[in-house]
Amino acid sequence: MAREGFEEVIALHDARSGLRAFLAIHDSSAGPAFGGIRRWAYEDEDQALRDSLRLARAMTYKCALAELSAGGAKMVVLDRPTLDVPAGYRAIGDFAERLGGRWYTGPDVGTGEAEMRSVAARTRYATDPGPEGPGQLAEATVEGVFRGIEAALVHLDGQADWPRRTAVVQGLGEVGAGLAKRLVEHGARVRASDLDAERAVDVSRQLGIELVDPATEFDQACDVFAPCALGGILHDLTIARLRCRIVAGGANNVLARSAHGERLHERGILFAPDFVLNAGALVRGALFHLEGRREPIDAIGRRIGATAARILERAREDGASPARVAIDEAEDRLAARRARRG
Ligand code: NAD
């Protein structure tokens, strides 16, 4: 916590529902901390706690680079057969309400509409999935990722030139399927994979895209490899296999360690940092809660595309990796606002 500048980590235990969870609040120096609820079958509390810390810090970077008056947090829930899911999420809602607006929450892996309805029934500080809420969070993420990929192509070649591009999308969940659709609409050739074979076949039929075996997703020759599944997938072994020019996608914390941003750079692969590209849902949710407005999706996409273009340009000027430049810029902004606060 001290090394990464964390403010607070709270362990939750609700005997009635069997809920065991951690809330990591990384930074609230610029405003309330925003972060969704991830429910996962973590092996133990240590693994869950580490995940909450990594994800919360990434949320702070997202907020800083998206120039939001907000900071980063993340709740992780240990998914266990003994957990009464609706009651557990209601307990989370009561807890958010008790925090009184210090933490705003929304969906994440393992937390969908049904779970968010349970949370939002108990607190004002959660994304309501119904008509009262900000709406279209995943669509905002997709648009940001799409515009970020476009910025990366323009950065390398001066134009997006979609009909001549091949993209490989890893994961066809909410973000991956939406991104694949957007790419197809623009004429790109899309190949994709999903560990859930039924889902993969459904989406590929709907979009008319080619499927690849998940075991070969890193080996595909393509312009863009778009990770839209889980984090930590790029490490020494997988980076050595990549045959793409650009890595740009929606998955959080796609690099196993930040040094892997340098590995990609050394291999001549342009990495558009995930926390720049996948901030769309956060931007939409934060502006809704903080300013009471539903920011149009295309405006969010343009904003993220412009930030990505600026980071990539600065990386080129400095001869540094985009991952390093994005982290440094986020840290500088954080330091400045902490200094202003005194
Ligand atoms: P999701 O659960 O709907 O989809 C993820 C999909 O990836 C699943 O279908 C799963 O079967 C598949 N998958 C997992 N490992 C795989 C692998 N190795 N190869 C191929 N497929 C694999 O999740 P989502 O909402 O689409 O989010 C995807 C990623 O984007 C996550 O990392 C999430 O944290 C991040 N993200 C999502 C949003 C959002 O608005 N939904 C916002 C920011 C970041």
Tab-separated table of N, CA and C in Angstrom, residues 182-337:
chain	number	residue	atom	x	y	z
A	182	ARG	N	-17.722	-3.532	-34.635
A	182	ARG	CA	-17.300	-2.191	-35.080
A	182	ARG	C	-16.224	-2.320	-36.172
A	183	LEU	N	-15.290	-3.248	-35.986
A	183	LEU	CA	-14.212	-3.437	-36.962
A	183	LEU	C	-14.776	-3.954	-38.287
A	184	VAL	N	-15.714	-4.924	-38.193
A	184	VAL	CA	-16.327	-5.476	-39.403
A	184	VAL	C	-17.087	-4.383	-40.154
A	185	GLU	N	-17.822	-3.555	-39.398
A	185	GLU	CA	-18.586	-2.460	-40.036
A	185	GLU	C	-17.671	-1.541	-40.842
A	186	HIS	N	-16.433	-1.414	-40.400
A	186	HIS	CA	-15.496	-0.538	-41.104
A	186	HIS	C	-14.694	-1.266	-42.183
A	187	GLY	N	-15.001	-2.530	-42.389
A	187	GLY	CA	-14.378	-3.248	-43.508
A	187	GLY	C	-13.126	-4.014	-43.144
A	188	ALA	N	-12.742	-4.029	-41.858
A	188	ALA	CA	-11.540	-4.776	-41.477
A	188	ALA	C	-11.826	-6.276	-41.516
A	189	ARG	N	-10.778	-7.055	-41.709
A	189	ARG	CA	-10.899	-8.515	-41.652
A	189	ARG	C	-10.653	-8.916	-40.203
A	190	VAL	N	-11.613	-9.633	-39.619
A	190	VAL	CA	-11.511	-9.937	-38.186
A	190	VAL	C	-11.450	-11.440	-37.958
A	191	ARG	N	-10.479	-11.847	-37.164
A	191	ARG	CA	-10.446	-13.215	-36.639
A	191	ARG	C	-10.576	-13.112	-35.133
A	192	ALA	N	-11.149	-14.121	-34.501
A	192	ALA	CA	-11.391	-13.988	-33.065
A	192	ALA	C	-11.410	-15.348	-32.392
A	193	SER	N	-11.320	-15.291	-31.057
A	193	SER	CA	-11.362	-16.537	-30.283
A	193	SER	C	-12.127	-16.289	-28.990
A	194	ASP	N	-12.706	-17.364	-28.458
A	194	ASP	CA	-13.255	-17.300	-27.100
A	194	ASP	C	-13.149	-18.697	-26.500
A	195	LEU	N	-12.783	-18.758	-25.230
A	195	LEU	CA	-12.677	-20.059	-24.566
A	195	LEU	C	-14.033	-20.745	-24.487
A	196	ASP	N	-15.093	-19.931	-24.462
A	196	ASP	CA	-16.454	-20.447	-24.435
A	196	ASP	C	-16.855	-20.727	-25.889
A	197	ALA	N	-16.760	-22.017	-26.278
A	197	ALA	CA	-16.918	-22.376	-27.701
A	197	ALA	C	-18.309	-21.999	-28.228
A	198	GLU	N	-19.328	-22.176	-27.365
A	198	GLU	CA	-20.691	-21.880	-27.816
A	198	GLU	C	-20.827	-20.395	-28.140
A	199	ARG	N	-20.296	-19.586	-27.247
A	199	ARG	CA	-20.349	-18.144	-27.428
A	199	ARG	C	-19.586	-17.740	-28.697
A	200	ALA	N	-18.403	-18.362	-28.879
A	200	ALA	CA	-17.571	-18.039	-30.039
A	200	ALA	C	-18.342	-18.315	-31.333
A	201	VAL	N	-18.993	-19.465	-31.390
A	201	VAL	CA	-19.718	-19.830	-32.617
A	201	VAL	C	-20.890	-18.876	-32.850
A	202	ASP	N	-21.622	-18.554	-31.791
A	202	ASP	CA	-22.759	-17.615	-31.900
A	202	ASP	C	-22.318	-16.284	-32.497
A	203	VAL	N	-21.273	-15.697	-31.885
A	203	VAL	CA	-20.847	-14.360	-32.316
A	203	VAL	C	-20.267	-14.422	-33.731
A	204	SER	N	-19.509	-15.482	-34.025
A	204	SER	CA	-18.892	-15.541	-35.357
A	204	SER	C	-19.966	-15.669	-36.436
A	205	ARG	N	-21.047	-16.388	-36.123
A	205	ARG	CA	-22.141	-16.505	-37.102
A	205	ARG	C	-22.823	-15.154	-37.294
A	206	GLN	N	-23.093	-14.472	-36.174
A	206	GLN	CA	-23.764	-13.162	-36.257
A	206	GLN	C	-22.958	-12.169	-37.076
A	207	LEU	N	-21.640	-12.158	-36.880
A	207	LEU	CA	-20.808	-11.125	-37.501
A	207	LEU	C	-20.118	-11.593	-38.777
A	208	GLY	N	-20.190	-12.896	-39.046
A	208	GLY	CA	-19.508	-13.429	-40.225
A	208	GLY	C	-17.996	-13.333	-40.110
A	209	ILE	N	-17.473	-13.608	-38.913
A	209	ILE	CA	-16.016	-13.543	-38.740
A	209	ILE	C	-15.447	-14.948	-38.572
A	210	GLU	N	-14.149	-15.036	-38.830
A	210	GLU	CA	-13.467	-16.331	-38.753
A	210	GLU	C	-13.035	-16.590	-37.307
A	211	LEU	N	-13.153	-17.832	-36.852
A	211	LEU	CA	-12.696	-18.161	-35.497
A	211	LEU	C	-11.306	-18.778	-35.538
A	212	VAL	N	-10.519	-18.511	-34.506
A	212	VAL	CA	-9.233	-19.209	-34.375
A	212	VAL	C	-9.235	-19.943	-33.035
A	213	ASP	N	-8.450	-20.988	-32.963
A	213	ASP	CA	-8.331	-21.767	-31.734
A	213	ASP	C	-7.669	-20.880	-30.667
A	214	PRO	N	-8.273	-20.784	-29.456
A	214	PRO	CA	-7.649	-19.945	-28.418
A	214	PRO	C	-6.176	-20.287	-28.184
A	215	ALA	N	-5.788	-21.535	-28.458
A	215	ALA	CA	-4.378	-21.916	-28.252
A	215	ALA	C	-3.454	-21.220	-29.240
A	216	THR	N	-4.016	-20.684	-30.346
A	216	THR	CA	-3.156	-20.085	-31.390
A	216	THR	C	-3.341	-18.576	-31.500
A	217	GLU	N	-4.103	-17.979	-30.571
A	217	GLU	CA	-4.450	-16.553	-30.742
A	217	GLU	C	-3.218	-15.641	-30.761
A	218	PHE	N	-2.171	-16.005	-30.047
A	218	PHE	CA	-0.968	-15.147	-30.019
A	218	PHE	C	-0.113	-15.307	-31.278
A	219	ASP	N	-0.352	-16.381	-32.027
A	219	ASP	CA	0.531	-16.704	-33.158
A	219	ASP	C	0.013	-16.159	-34.487
A	220	GLN	N	-1.109	-15.472	-34.460
A	220	GLN	CA	-1.740	-15.037	-35.705
A	220	GLN	C	-1.040	-13.817	-36.300
A	221	ALA	N	-0.704	-13.909	-37.597
A	221	ALA	CA	-0.147	-12.729	-38.278
A	221	ALA	C	-1.293	-11.742	-38.512
A	222	CYS	N	-1.125	-10.503	-38.043
A	222	CYS	CA	-2.205	-9.522	-38.168
A	222	CYS	C	-1.649	-8.112	-37.937
A	223	ASP	N	-2.467	-7.101	-38.237
A	223	ASP	CA	-2.058	-5.721	-37.916
A	223	ASP	C	-2.269	-5.456	-36.437
A	224	VAL	N	-3.452	-5.884	-35.930
A	224	VAL	CA	-3.818	-5.528	-34.554
A	224	VAL	C	-4.196	-6.774	-33.769
A	225	PHE	N	-3.561	-6.957	-32.625
A	225	PHE	CA	-4.005	-7.978	-31.682
A	225	PHE	C	-4.746	-7.243	-30.574
A	226	ALA	N	-6.028	-7.568	-30.399
A	226	ALA	CA	-6.874	-6.828	-29.450
A	226	ALA	C	-7.283	-7.745	-28.294
A	227	PRO	N	-6.579	-7.659	-27.143
A	227	PRO	CA	-6.957	-8.495	-25.995
A	227	PRO	C	-8.230	-7.951	-25.334
A	228	CYS	N	-9.265	-8.762	-25.321
A	228	CYS	CA	-10.541	-8.334	-24.720
A	228	CYS	C	-11.046	-9.427	-23.783
A	229	ALA	N	-10.123	-10.133	-23.111
A	229	ALA	CA	-10.522	-11.202	-22.183
A	229	ALA	C	-10.016	-10.823	-20.794
A	230	LEU	N	-9.054	-11.560	-20.290
A	230	LEU	CA	-8.581	-11.263	-18.935
A	230	LEU	C	-7.217	-10.585	-18.966
A	231	GLY	N	-6.782	-10.131	-17.794
A	231	GLY	CA	-5.496	-9.442	-17.702
A	231	GLY	C	-4.333	-10.407	-17.595
A	232	GLY	N	-3.099	-9.841	-17.582
A	232	GLY	CA	-1.881	-10.630	-17.343
A	232	GLY	C	-1.497	-11.571	-18.456
A	233	ILE	N	-2.066	-11.370	-19.660
A	233	ILE	CA	-1.818	-12.365	-20.725
A	233	ILE	C	-0.526	-12.103	-21.497
A	234	LEU	N	0.044	-10.894	-21.373
A	234	LEU	CA	1.276	-10.612	-22.113
A	234	LEU	C	2.479	-10.681	-21.188
A	235	HIS	N	3.284	-11.717	-21.404
A	235	HIS	CA	4.498	-11.930	-20.611
A	235	HIS	C	5.568	-12.439	-21.564
A	236	ASP	N	6.732	-12.806	-21.029
A	236	ASP	CA	7.863	-13.164	-21.898
A	236	ASP	C	7.475	-14.209	-22.956
A	237	LEU	N	6.729	-15.231	-22.535
A	237	LEU	CA	6.440	-16.338	-23.456
A	237	LEU	C	5.468	-15.922	-24.551
A	238	THR	N	4.417	-15.171	-24.178
A	238	THR	CA	3.425	-14.807	-25.200
A	238	THR	C	3.930	-13.667	-26.088
A	239	ILE	N	4.692	-12.741	-25.521
A	239	ILE	CA	5.202	-11.625	-26.334
A	239	ILE	C	6.120	-12.163	-27.445
A	240	ALA	N	6.889	-13.200	-27.126
A	240	ALA	CA	7.791	-13.784	-28.130
A	240	ALA	C	7.002	-14.382	-29.294
A	241	ARG	N	5.749	-14.768	-29.041
A	241	ARG	CA	4.954	-15.411	-30.097
A	241	ARG	C	4.206	-14.420	-30.993
A	242	LEU	N	4.021	-13.194	-30.522
A	242	LEU	CA	3.155	-12.257	-31.250
A	242	LEU	C	3.676	-11.973	-32.659
A	243	ARG	N	2.730	-11.894	-33.628
A	243	ARG	CA	3.104	-11.560	-35.015
A	243	ARG	C	2.230	-10.406	-35.503
A	244	CYS	N	2.028	-9.427	-34.601
A	244	CYS	CA	1.198	-8.271	-34.933
A	244	CYS	C	2.059	-7.012	-34.932
A	245	ARG	N	1.492	-5.902	-35.424
A	245	ARG	CA	2.209	-4.615	-35.372
A	245	ARG	C	1.744	-3.774	-34.188
A	246	ILE	N	0.500	-4.037	-33.764
A	246	ILE	CA	-0.107	-3.216	-32.714
A	246	ILE	C	-0.792	-4.137	-31.701
A	247	VAL	N	-0.633	-3.839	-30.421
A	247	VAL	CA	-1.470	-4.474	-29.395
A	247	VAL	C	-2.353	-3.378	-28.811
A	248	ALA	N	-3.661	-3.539	-28.931
A	248	ALA	CA	-4.582	-2.514	-28.429
A	248	ALA	C	-5.927	-3.176	-28.193
A	249	GLY	N	-6.383	-3.166	-26.943
A	249	GLY	CA	-7.663	-3.818	-26.673
A	249	GLY	C	-8.324	-3.284	-25.423
A	250	GLY	N	-9.312	-4.037	-24.954
A	250	GLY	CA	-10.126	-3.566	-23.837
A	250	GLY	C	-9.787	-4.179	-22.491
A	251	ALA	N	-9.061	-5.307	-22.478
A	251	ALA	CA	-8.818	-6.004	-21.203
A	251	ALA	C	-7.974	-5.144	-20.264
A	252	ASN	N	-8.306	-5.203	-18.986
A	252	ASN	CA	-7.564	-4.464	-17.963
A	252	ASN	C	-6.252	-5.163	-17.645
A	253	ASN	N	-5.209	-4.390	-17.358
A	253	ASN	CA	-3.918	-4.925	-16.902
A	253	ASN	C	-3.421	-6.067	-17.779
A	254	VAL	N	-3.347	-5.780	-19.057
A	254	VAL	CA	-3.017	-6.835	-20.008
A	254	VAL	C	-1.548	-7.272	-19.886
A	255	LEU	N	-0.684	-6.367	-19.429
A	255	LEU	CA	0.729	-6.727	-19.233
A	255	LEU	C	0.868	-7.444	-17.892
A	256	ALA	N	1.586	-8.591	-17.900
A	256	ALA	CA	1.772	-9.312	-16.639
A	256	ALA	C	2.535	-8.423	-15.646
A	257	ARG	N	3.558	-7.715	-16.153
A	257	ARG	CA	4.281	-6.731	-15.329
A	257	ARG	C	4.527	-5.514	-16.196
A	258	SER	N	4.748	-4.359	-15.570
A	258	SER	CA	4.881	-3.154	-16.407
A	258	SER	C	6.108	-3.261	-17.324
A	259	ALA	N	7.149	-4.042	-16.911
A	259	ALA	CA	8.336	-4.212	-17.766
A	259	ALA	C	7.976	-4.825	-19.120
A	260	HIS	N	6.848	-5.510	-19.200
A	260	HIS	CA	6.480	-6.113	-20.478
A	260	HIS	C	6.088	-5.062	-21.515
A	261	GLY	N	5.777	-3.854	-21.059
A	261	GLY	CA	5.582	-2.749	-22.010
A	261	GLY	C	6.880	-2.460	-22.745
A	262	GLU	N	8.001	-2.581	-22.020
A	262	GLU	CA	9.323	-2.362	-22.646
A	262	GLU	C	9.645	-3.504	-23.612
A	263	ARG	N	9.269	-4.733	-23.226
A	263	ARG	CA	9.516	-5.892	-24.117
A	263	ARG	C	8.828	-5.691	-25.468
A	264	LEU	N	7.550	-5.235	-25.403
A	264	LEU	CA	6.810	-5.012	-26.653
A	264	LEU	C	7.508	-3.943	-27.483
A	265	HIS	N	7.946	-2.893	-26.803
A	265	HIS	CA	8.626	-1.778	-27.468
A	265	HIS	C	9.896	-2.290	-28.160
A	266	GLU	N	10.682	-3.093	-27.436
A	266	GLU	CA	11.922	-3.647	-28.005
A	266	GLU	C	11.637	-4.516	-29.231
A	267	ARG	N	10.493	-5.210	-29.199
A	267	ARG	CA	10.143	-6.063	-30.340
A	267	ARG	C	9.545	-5.257	-31.500
A	268	GLY	N	9.410	-3.938	-31.324
A	268	GLY	CA	8.871	-3.092	-32.395
A	268	GLY	C	7.363	-3.206	-32.530
A	269	ILE	N	6.696	-3.647	-31.452
A	269	ILE	CA	5.228	-3.734	-31.474
A	269	ILE	C	4.675	-2.533	-30.723
A	270	LEU	N	3.769	-1.804	-31.384
A	270	LEU	CA	3.200	-0.605	-30.752
A	270	LEU	C	2.113	-1.024	-29.762
A	271	PHE	N	2.295	-0.656	-28.510
A	271	PHE	CA	1.300	-0.999	-27.477
A	271	PHE	C	0.529	0.261	-27.084
A	272	ALA	N	-0.772	0.240	-27.350
A	272	ALA	CA	-1.630	1.353	-26.920
A	272	ALA	C	-2.156	0.966	-25.532
A	273	PRO	N	-1.717	1.663	-24.466
A	273	PRO	CA	-1.998	1.180	-23.104
A	273	PRO	C	-3.492	0.981	-22.817
A	274	ASP	N	-3.770	-0.146	-22.150
A	274	ASP	CA	-5.168	-0.524	-21.895
A	274	ASP	C	-5.912	0.543	-21.087
A	275	PHE	N	-5.216	1.141	-20.101
A	275	PHE	CA	-5.951	2.081	-19.243
A	275	PHE	C	-6.205	3.422	-19.935
A	276	VAL	N	-5.611	3.615	-21.117
A	276	VAL	CA	-5.984	4.780	-21.937
A	276	VAL	C	-7.222	4.411	-22.761
A	277	LEU	N	-7.176	3.222	-23.380
A	277	LEU	CA	-8.218	2.859	-24.344
A	277	LEU	C	-9.537	2.420	-23.702
A	278	ASN	N	-9.474	1.759	-22.537
A	278	ASN	CA	-10.715	1.139	-22.042
A	278	ASN	C	-11.425	1.980	-20.972
A	279	ALA	N	-11.200	3.297	-20.997
A	279	ALA	CA	-11.788	4.167	-19.974
A	279	ALA	C	-13.223	4.611	-20.294
A	280	GLY	N	-13.782	4.140	-21.423
A	280	GLY	CA	-15.082	4.649	-21.865
A	280	GLY	C	-16.196	4.494	-20.843
A	281	ALA	N	-16.300	3.300	-20.243
A	281	ALA	CA	-17.383	3.070	-19.269
A	281	ALA	C	-17.171	3.955	-18.042
A	282	LEU	N	-15.927	4.081	-17.625
A	282	LEU	CA	-15.626	4.933	-16.470
A	282	LEU	C	-16.004	6.390	-16.764
A	283	VAL	N	-15.638	6.874	-17.948
A	283	VAL	CA	-15.936	8.270	-18.307
A	283	VAL	C	-17.452	8.472	-18.284
A	284	ARG	N	-18.174	7.547	-18.892
A	284	ARG	CA	-19.633	7.710	-18.953
A	284	ARG	C	-20.245	7.642	-17.553
A	285	GLY	N	-19.789	6.659	-16.767
A	285	GLY	CA	-20.334	6.504	-15.417
A	285	GLY	C	-19.986	7.691	-14.529
A	286	ALA	N	-18.726	8.141	-14.598
A	286	ALA	CA	-18.288	9.229	-13.707
A	286	ALA	C	-18.998	10.534	-14.071
A	287	LEU	N	-19.111	10.835	-15.371
A	287	LEU	CA	-19.777	12.091	-15.747
A	287	LEU	C	-21.257	12.054	-15.367
A	288	PHE	N	-21.842	10.860	-15.428
A	288	PHE	CA	-23.253	10.740	-15.030
A	288	PHE	C	-23.402	11.021	-13.537
A	289	HIS	N	-22.555	10.382	-12.723
A	289	HIS	CA	-22.693	10.541	-11.271
A	289	HIS	C	-22.231	11.920	-10.797
A	290	LEU	N	-21.155	12.427	-11.412
A	290	LEU	CA	-20.579	13.679	-10.891
A	290	LEU	C	-21.239	14.919	-11.484
A	291	GLU	N	-21.672	14.825	-12.765
A	291	GLU	CA	-22.201	16.021	-13.427
A	291	GLU	C	-23.632	15.844	-13.906
A	292	GLY	N	-24.192	14.651	-13.661
A	292	GLY	CA	-25.599	14.418	-14.003
A	292	GLY	C	-25.880	14.401	-15.493
A	293	ARG	N	-24.898	14.042	-16.322
A	293	ARG	CA	-25.165	14.006	-17.769
A	293	ARG	C	-24.725	12.683	-18.398
A	294	ARG	N	-25.412	12.343	-19.481
A	294	ARG	CA	-25.055	11.132	-20.226
A	294	ARG	C	-24.226	11.567	-21.432
A	295	GLU	N	-22.926	11.459	-21.296
A	295	GLU	CA	-22.016	11.885	-22.369
A	295	GLU	C	-22.229	10.995	-23.598
A	296	PRO	N	-22.435	11.607	-24.788
A	296	PRO	CA	-22.647	10.764	-25.982
A	296	PRO	C	-21.444	9.848	-26.238
A	297	ILE	N	-21.760	8.641	-26.707
A	297	ILE	CA	-20.725	7.626	-26.919
A	297	ILE	C	-19.656	8.117	-27.905
A	298	ASP	N	-20.087	8.780	-28.991
A	298	ASP	CA	-19.065	9.180	-29.982
A	298	ASP	C	-18.132	10.252	-29.416
A	299	ALA	N	-18.652	11.098	-28.527
A	299	ALA	CA	-17.787	12.121	-27.900
A	299	ALA	C	-16.746	11.431	-27.011
A	300	ILE	N	-17.176	10.379	-26.309
A	300	ILE	CA	-16.237	9.628	-25.455
A	300	ILE	C	-15.160	8.986	-26.326
A	301	GLY	N	-15.579	8.404	-27.447
A	301	GLY	CA	-14.626	7.758	-28.357
A	301	GLY	C	-13.613	8.761	-28.883
A	302	ARG	N	-14.097	9.938	-29.273
A	302	ARG	CA	-13.176	10.963	-29.830
A	302	ARG	C	-12.159	11.386	-28.771
A	303	ARG	N	-12.670	11.549	-27.540
A	303	ARG	CA	-11.803	11.984	-26.445
A	303	ARG	C	-10.696	10.951	-26.180
A	304	ILE	N	-11.074	9.677	-26.165
A	304	ILE	CA	-10.087	8.621	-25.900
A	304	ILE	C	-9.119	8.485	-27.074
A	305	GLY	N	-9.645	8.597	-28.291
A	305	GLY	CA	-8.773	8.524	-29.472
A	305	GLY	C	-7.724	9.631	-29.441
A	306	ALA	N	-8.143	10.830	-29.039
A	306	ALA	CA	-7.210	11.970	-29.001
A	306	ALA	C	-6.142	11.747	-27.927
A	307	THR	N	-6.546	11.217	-26.771
A	307	THR	CA	-5.561	10.951	-25.704
A	307	THR	C	-4.562	9.895	-26.177
A	308	ALA	N	-5.068	8.833	-26.805
A	308	ALA	CA	-4.175	7.769	-27.296
A	308	ALA	C	-3.185	8.340	-28.308
A	309	ALA	N	-3.676	9.168	-29.238
A	309	ALA	CA	-2.796	9.747	-30.266
A	309	ALA	C	-1.703	10.593	-29.603
A	310	ARG	N	-2.074	11.346	-28.595
A	310	ARG	CA	-1.107	12.228	-27.916
A	310	ARG	C	-0.025	11.409	-27.189
A	311	ILE	N	-0.461	10.339	-26.498
A	311	ILE	CA	0.498	9.488	-25.766
A	311	ILE	C	1.470	8.815	-26.750
A	312	LEU	N	0.926	8.303	-27.854
A	312	LEU	CA	1.777	7.613	-28.832
A	312	LEU	C	2.782	8.588	-29.447
A	313	GLU	N	2.324	9.811	-29.710
A	313	GLU	CA	3.213	10.821	-30.295
A	313	GLU	C	4.334	11.179	-29.316
A	314	ARG	N	3.948	11.349	-28.058
A	314	ARG	CA	4.966	11.696	-27.054
A	314	ARG	C	5.989	10.560	-26.902
A	315	ALA	N	5.498	9.334	-26.969
A	315	ALA	CA	6.406	8.181	-26.873
A	315	ALA	C	7.401	8.198	-28.035
A	316	ARG	N	6.886	8.522	-29.216
A	316	ARG	CA	7.783	8.584	-30.395
A	316	ARG	C	8.836	9.672	-30.194
A	317	GLU	N	8.380	10.859	-29.755
A	317	GLU	CA	9.326	11.977	-29.547
A	317	GLU	C	10.389	11.630	-28.511
A	318	ASP	N	9.954	10.954	-27.423
A	318	ASP	CA	10.887	10.648	-26.325
A	318	ASP	C	11.671	9.358	-26.562
A	319	GLY	N	11.321	8.609	-27.605
A	319	GLY	CA	11.953	7.306	-27.836
A	319	GLY	C	11.645	6.326	-26.713
A	320	ALA	N	10.503	6.512	-26.070
A	320	ALA	CA	10.132	5.656	-24.926
A	320	ALA	C	8.943	4.775	-25.311
A	321	SER	N	8.639	3.793	-24.453
A	321	SER	CA	7.479	2.948	-24.740
A	321	SER	C	6.209	3.724	-24.341
A	322	PRO	N	5.119	3.540	-25.101
A	322	PRO	CA	3.873	4.228	-24.753
A	322	PRO	C	3.391	3.875	-23.347
A	323	ALA	N	3.654	2.634	-22.907
A	323	ALA	CA	3.217	2.238	-21.560
A	323	ALA	C	3.918	3.118	-20.521
A	324	ARG	N	5.233	3.319	-20.707
A	324	ARG	CA	6.006	4.143	-19.760
A	324	ARG	C	5.494	5.590	-19.761
A	325	VAL	N	5.279	6.109	-20.984
A	325	VAL	CA	4.834	7.507	-21.114
A	325	VAL	C	3.471	7.697	-20.448
A	326	ALA	N	2.570	6.748	-20.662
A	326	ALA	CA	1.220	6.876	-20.084
A	326	ALA	C	1.282	6.814	-18.558
A	327	ILE	N	2.093	5.895	-18.023
A	327	ILE	CA	2.205	5.793	-16.560
A	327	ILE	C	2.829	7.072	-15.999
A	328	ASP	N	3.900	7.549	-16.647
A	328	ASP	CA	4.562	8.768	-16.157
A	328	ASP	C	3.595	9.954	-16.173
A	329	GLU	N	2.815	10.051	-17.259
A	329	GLU	CA	1.889	11.187	-17.347
A	329	GLU	C	0.817	11.093	-16.255
A	330	ALA	N	0.312	9.890	-16.037
A	330	ALA	CA	-0.706	9.708	-14.981
A	330	ALA	C	-0.096	10.032	-13.612
A	331	GLU	N	1.121	9.558	-13.363
A	331	GLU	CA	1.787	9.824	-12.062
A	331	GLU	C	2.021	11.327	-11.880
A	332	ASP	N	2.440	12.006	-12.950
A	332	ASP	CA	2.678	13.457	-12.856
A	332	ASP	C	1.389	14.186	-12.486
A	333	ARG	N	0.301	13.785	-13.135
A	333	ARG	CA	-0.976	14.452	-12.840
A	333	ARG	C	-1.407	14.198	-11.395
A	334	LEU	N	-1.173	12.957	-10.949
A	334	LEU	CA	-1.521	12.616	-9.566
A	334	LEU	C	-0.708	13.436	-8.575
A	335	ALA	N	0.606	13.517	-8.844
A	335	ALA	CA	1.498	14.257	-7.936
A	335	ALA	C	1.059	15.721	-7.890
A	336	ALA	N	0.692	16.275	-9.061
A	336	ALA	CA	0.301	17.693	-9.114
A	336	ALA	C	-0.960	17.924	-8.296
A	337	ARG	N	-1.923	17.011	-8.415
A	337	ARG	CA	-3.167	17.274	-7.684
A	337	ARG	C	-3.010	16.996	-6.197
